[in-house]
Short mmCIF file of C-alpha atoms in Angstrom, two decimals:
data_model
loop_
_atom_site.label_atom_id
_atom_site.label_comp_id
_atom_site.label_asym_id
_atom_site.label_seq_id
_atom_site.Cartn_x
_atom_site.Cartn_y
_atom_site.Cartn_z
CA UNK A 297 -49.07 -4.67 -13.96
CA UNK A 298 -48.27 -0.84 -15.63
CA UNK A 299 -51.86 -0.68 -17.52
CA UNK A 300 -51.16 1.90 -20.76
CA UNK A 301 -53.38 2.78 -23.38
CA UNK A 302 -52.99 2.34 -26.74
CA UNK A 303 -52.43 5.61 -28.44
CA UNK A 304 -54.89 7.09 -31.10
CA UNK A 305 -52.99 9.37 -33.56
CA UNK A 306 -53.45 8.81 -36.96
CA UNK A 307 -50.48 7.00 -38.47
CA UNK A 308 -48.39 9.43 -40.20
CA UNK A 309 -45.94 8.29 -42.70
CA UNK A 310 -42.28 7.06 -41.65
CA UNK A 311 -43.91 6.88 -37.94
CA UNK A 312 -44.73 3.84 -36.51
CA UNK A 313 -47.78 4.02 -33.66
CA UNK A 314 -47.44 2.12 -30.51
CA UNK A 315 -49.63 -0.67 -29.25
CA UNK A 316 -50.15 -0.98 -25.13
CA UNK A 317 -50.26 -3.08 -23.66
CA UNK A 318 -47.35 -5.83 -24.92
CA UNK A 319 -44.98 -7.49 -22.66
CA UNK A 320 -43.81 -10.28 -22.04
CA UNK A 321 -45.56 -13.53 -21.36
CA UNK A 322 -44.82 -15.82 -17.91
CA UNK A 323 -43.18 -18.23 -20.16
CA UNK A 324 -41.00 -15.72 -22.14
CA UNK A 325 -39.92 -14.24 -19.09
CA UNK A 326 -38.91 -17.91 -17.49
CA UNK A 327 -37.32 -19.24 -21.27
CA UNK A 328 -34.99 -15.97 -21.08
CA UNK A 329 -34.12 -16.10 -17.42
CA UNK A 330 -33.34 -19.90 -17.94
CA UNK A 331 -31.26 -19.57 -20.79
CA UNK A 332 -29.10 -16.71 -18.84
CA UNK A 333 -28.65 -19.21 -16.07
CA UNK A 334 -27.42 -21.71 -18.55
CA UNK A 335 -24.55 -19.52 -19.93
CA UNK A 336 -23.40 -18.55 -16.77
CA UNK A 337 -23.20 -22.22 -15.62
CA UNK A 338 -21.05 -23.00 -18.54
CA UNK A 339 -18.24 -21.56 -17.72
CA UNK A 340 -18.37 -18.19 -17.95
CA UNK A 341 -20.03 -15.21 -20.50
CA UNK A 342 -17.41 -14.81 -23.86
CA UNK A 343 -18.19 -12.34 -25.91
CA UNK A 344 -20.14 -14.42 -28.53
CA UNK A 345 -22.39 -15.04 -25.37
CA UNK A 346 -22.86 -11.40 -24.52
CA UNK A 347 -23.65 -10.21 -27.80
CA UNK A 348 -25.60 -13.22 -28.78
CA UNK A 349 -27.78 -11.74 -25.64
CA UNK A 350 -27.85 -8.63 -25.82
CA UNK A 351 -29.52 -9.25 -29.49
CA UNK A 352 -32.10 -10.70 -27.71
CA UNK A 353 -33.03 -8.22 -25.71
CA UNK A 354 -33.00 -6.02 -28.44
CA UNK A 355 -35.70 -8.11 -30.28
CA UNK A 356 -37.78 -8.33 -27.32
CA UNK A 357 -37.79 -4.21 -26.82
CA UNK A 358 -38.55 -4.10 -30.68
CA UNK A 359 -40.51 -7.30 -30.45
CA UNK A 360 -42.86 -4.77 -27.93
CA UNK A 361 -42.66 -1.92 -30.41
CA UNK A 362 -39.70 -0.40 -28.77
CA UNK A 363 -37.27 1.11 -31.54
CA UNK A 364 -34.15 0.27 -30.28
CA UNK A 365 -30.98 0.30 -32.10
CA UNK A 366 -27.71 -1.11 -31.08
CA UNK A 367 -24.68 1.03 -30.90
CA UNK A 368 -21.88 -0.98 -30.84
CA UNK A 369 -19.34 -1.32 -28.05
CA UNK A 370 -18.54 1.18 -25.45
CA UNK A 371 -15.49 2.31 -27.42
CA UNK A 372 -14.19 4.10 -23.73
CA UNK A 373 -14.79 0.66 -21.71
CA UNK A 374 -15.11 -2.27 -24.39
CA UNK A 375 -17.25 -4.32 -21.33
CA UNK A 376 -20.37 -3.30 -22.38
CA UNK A 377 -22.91 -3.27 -25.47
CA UNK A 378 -24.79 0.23 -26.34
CA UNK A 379 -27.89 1.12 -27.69
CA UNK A 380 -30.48 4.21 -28.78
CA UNK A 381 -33.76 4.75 -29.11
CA UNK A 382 -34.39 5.68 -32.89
CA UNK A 383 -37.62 8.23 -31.75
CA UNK A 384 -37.68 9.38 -35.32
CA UNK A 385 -39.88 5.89 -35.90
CA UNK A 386 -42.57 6.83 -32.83
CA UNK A 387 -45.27 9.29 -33.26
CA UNK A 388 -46.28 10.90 -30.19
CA UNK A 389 -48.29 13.90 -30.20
CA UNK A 390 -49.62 14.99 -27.34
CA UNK A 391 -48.13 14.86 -23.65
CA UNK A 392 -50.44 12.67 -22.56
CA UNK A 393 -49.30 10.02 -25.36
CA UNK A 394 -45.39 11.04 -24.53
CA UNK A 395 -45.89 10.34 -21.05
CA UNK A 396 -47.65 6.61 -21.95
CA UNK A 397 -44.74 5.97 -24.33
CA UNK A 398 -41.88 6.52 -22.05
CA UNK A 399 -43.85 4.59 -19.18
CA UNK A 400 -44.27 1.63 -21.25
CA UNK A 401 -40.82 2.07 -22.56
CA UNK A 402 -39.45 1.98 -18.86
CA UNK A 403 -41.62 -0.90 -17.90
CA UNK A 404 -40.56 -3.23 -20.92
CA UNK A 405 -37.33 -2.36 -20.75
CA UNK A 406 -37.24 -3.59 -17.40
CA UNK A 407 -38.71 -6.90 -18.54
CA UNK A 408 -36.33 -7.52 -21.49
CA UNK A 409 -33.59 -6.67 -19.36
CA UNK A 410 -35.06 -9.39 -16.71
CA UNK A 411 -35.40 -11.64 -19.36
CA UNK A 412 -32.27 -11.57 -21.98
CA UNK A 413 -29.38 -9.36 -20.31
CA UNK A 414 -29.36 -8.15 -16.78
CA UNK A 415 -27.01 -11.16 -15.73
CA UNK A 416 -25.28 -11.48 -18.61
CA UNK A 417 -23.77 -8.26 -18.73
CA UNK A 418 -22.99 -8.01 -15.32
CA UNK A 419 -20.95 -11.25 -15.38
CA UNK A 420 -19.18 -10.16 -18.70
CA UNK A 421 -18.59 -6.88 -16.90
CA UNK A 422 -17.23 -8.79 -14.03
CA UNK A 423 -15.05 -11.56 -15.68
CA UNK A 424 -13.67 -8.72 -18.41
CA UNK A 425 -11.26 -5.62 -17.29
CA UNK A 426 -11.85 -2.36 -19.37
CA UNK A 427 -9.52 -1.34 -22.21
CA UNK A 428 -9.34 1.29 -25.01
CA UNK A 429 -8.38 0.82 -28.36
CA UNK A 430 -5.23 2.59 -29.13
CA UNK A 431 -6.55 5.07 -31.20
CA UNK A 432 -9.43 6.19 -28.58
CA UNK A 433 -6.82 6.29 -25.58
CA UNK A 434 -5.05 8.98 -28.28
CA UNK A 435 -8.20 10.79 -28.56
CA UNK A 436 -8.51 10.56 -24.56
CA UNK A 437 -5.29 11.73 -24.31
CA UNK A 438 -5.50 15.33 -26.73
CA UNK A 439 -8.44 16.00 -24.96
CA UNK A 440 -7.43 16.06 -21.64
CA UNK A 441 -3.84 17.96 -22.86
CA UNK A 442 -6.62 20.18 -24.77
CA UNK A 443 -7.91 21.23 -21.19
CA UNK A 444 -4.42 21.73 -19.74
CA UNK A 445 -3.84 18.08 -17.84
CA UNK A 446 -0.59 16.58 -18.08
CA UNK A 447 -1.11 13.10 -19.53
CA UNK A 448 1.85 10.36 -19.21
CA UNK A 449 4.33 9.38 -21.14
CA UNK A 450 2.81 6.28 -21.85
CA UNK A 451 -0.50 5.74 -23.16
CA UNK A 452 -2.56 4.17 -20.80
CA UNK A 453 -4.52 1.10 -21.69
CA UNK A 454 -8.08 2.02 -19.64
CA UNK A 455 -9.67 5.18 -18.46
CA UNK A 456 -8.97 4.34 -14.88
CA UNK A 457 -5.55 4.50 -15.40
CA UNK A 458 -6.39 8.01 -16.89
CA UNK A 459 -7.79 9.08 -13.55
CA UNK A 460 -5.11 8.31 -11.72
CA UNK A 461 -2.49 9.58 -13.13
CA UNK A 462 -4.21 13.25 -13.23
CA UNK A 463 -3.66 15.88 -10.57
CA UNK A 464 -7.15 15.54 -8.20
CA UNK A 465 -8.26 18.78 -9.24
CA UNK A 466 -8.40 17.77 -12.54
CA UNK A 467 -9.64 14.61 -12.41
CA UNK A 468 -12.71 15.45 -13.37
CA UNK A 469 -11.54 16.16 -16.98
CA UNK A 470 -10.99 12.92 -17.73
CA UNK A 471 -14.74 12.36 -17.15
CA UNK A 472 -15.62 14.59 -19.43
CA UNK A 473 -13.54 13.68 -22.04
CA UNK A 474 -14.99 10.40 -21.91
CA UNK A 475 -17.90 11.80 -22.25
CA UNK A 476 -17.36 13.37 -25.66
CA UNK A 477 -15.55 11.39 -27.14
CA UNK A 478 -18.37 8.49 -26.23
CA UNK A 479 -20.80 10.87 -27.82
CA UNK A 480 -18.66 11.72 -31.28
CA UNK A 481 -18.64 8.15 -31.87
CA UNK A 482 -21.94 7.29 -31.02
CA UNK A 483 -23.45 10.08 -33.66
CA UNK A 484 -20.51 8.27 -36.09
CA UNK A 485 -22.37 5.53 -35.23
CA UNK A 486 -25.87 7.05 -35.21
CA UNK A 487 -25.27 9.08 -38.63
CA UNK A 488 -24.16 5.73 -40.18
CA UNK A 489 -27.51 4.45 -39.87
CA UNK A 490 -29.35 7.10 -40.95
CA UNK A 491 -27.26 7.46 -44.11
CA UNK A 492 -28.00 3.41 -44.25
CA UNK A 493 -32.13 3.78 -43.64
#
């Protein structure tokens, strides 16, 4: 077991301080892992399933003082859930303290994911092909023809289709516009919340 101390700072307003050690209890961990097994003996994960799951393991990381946010769907893939950590909410301030808080946030991460997700997303990943809305496959597609690569006639449905329809030595492009454009929305995303707080 990661032993972390708690940290000392004085609270400062809008921060919240962080308590070590709090994970997750022997029957938490078996209650999550059990009802993961359940789902995926159903029938398979929908998408109701998924999310309902992934909200849990975003109350157990806040649950343990972790300030996570969710992001939404993966607008590039639309087979997974995303999330940030809203570090505006943590005071840290020392190294010492930075270093415990990223430790404990690695080690309960691992937990909830143990817990409330791990096999649930990987079967939804599994059972559910990616896709792109049509209006992030355009933004896919002026990128790369931004950066000089051809792009097809028709629009593909998935980034994988992307790939392989530009020349190898630009393949990498359509990586990279991925990339960004996953980023733009995310601080959409991001900046809504703010705005919302």
């Amino acid at each position: 077991m990661l032993a972390i101390a708690a940290c000392s700072s004085p609270e400062v307003e809008g921060k919240s301080e962080i308590e070590y050690p709090r994970f997750l209890t022997e029957s938490e961990m078996e209650a999550g892992i059990a009802a993961q097994q359940e789902a995926l003996e159903s029938g398979g994960v929908s998408k109701a399933d998924y999310e309902a799951f992934f909200k849990s393991w975003v109350e157990c990381m806040q649950t343990n003082d972790i300030p996570v946010v969710s992001a939404g769907w993966d607008p590039i893939t639309n087979t997974a859930l995303e999330h940030w950590i809203d570090m505006d909410s943590v005071y840290i301030d020392t190294l010492e303290e930075s270093d415990q808080w990223f430790d404990a946030y690695s080690y309960i991460e691992r937990e909830c994911r143990e817990a409330y997700l791990d096999d649930i997303e990987l079967e939804y990943a599994l059972l559910n092909p990616e896709f792109m809305n049509n209006d992030i496959a355009l933004e896919v597609d002026q990128c790369l023809s931004d950066a000089g690569v051809k792009t097809p006639e028709a629009l593909p449905e998935n980034i994988s289709e992307f790939k392989i329809e530009a020349p190898r030595n630009k393949a990498h492009f359509v990586d990279e516009c991925a990339k960004e454009i996953r980023l733009s929305h995310f601080d959409t995303v991001m900046n809504s919340h703010d705005s919302d707080g």
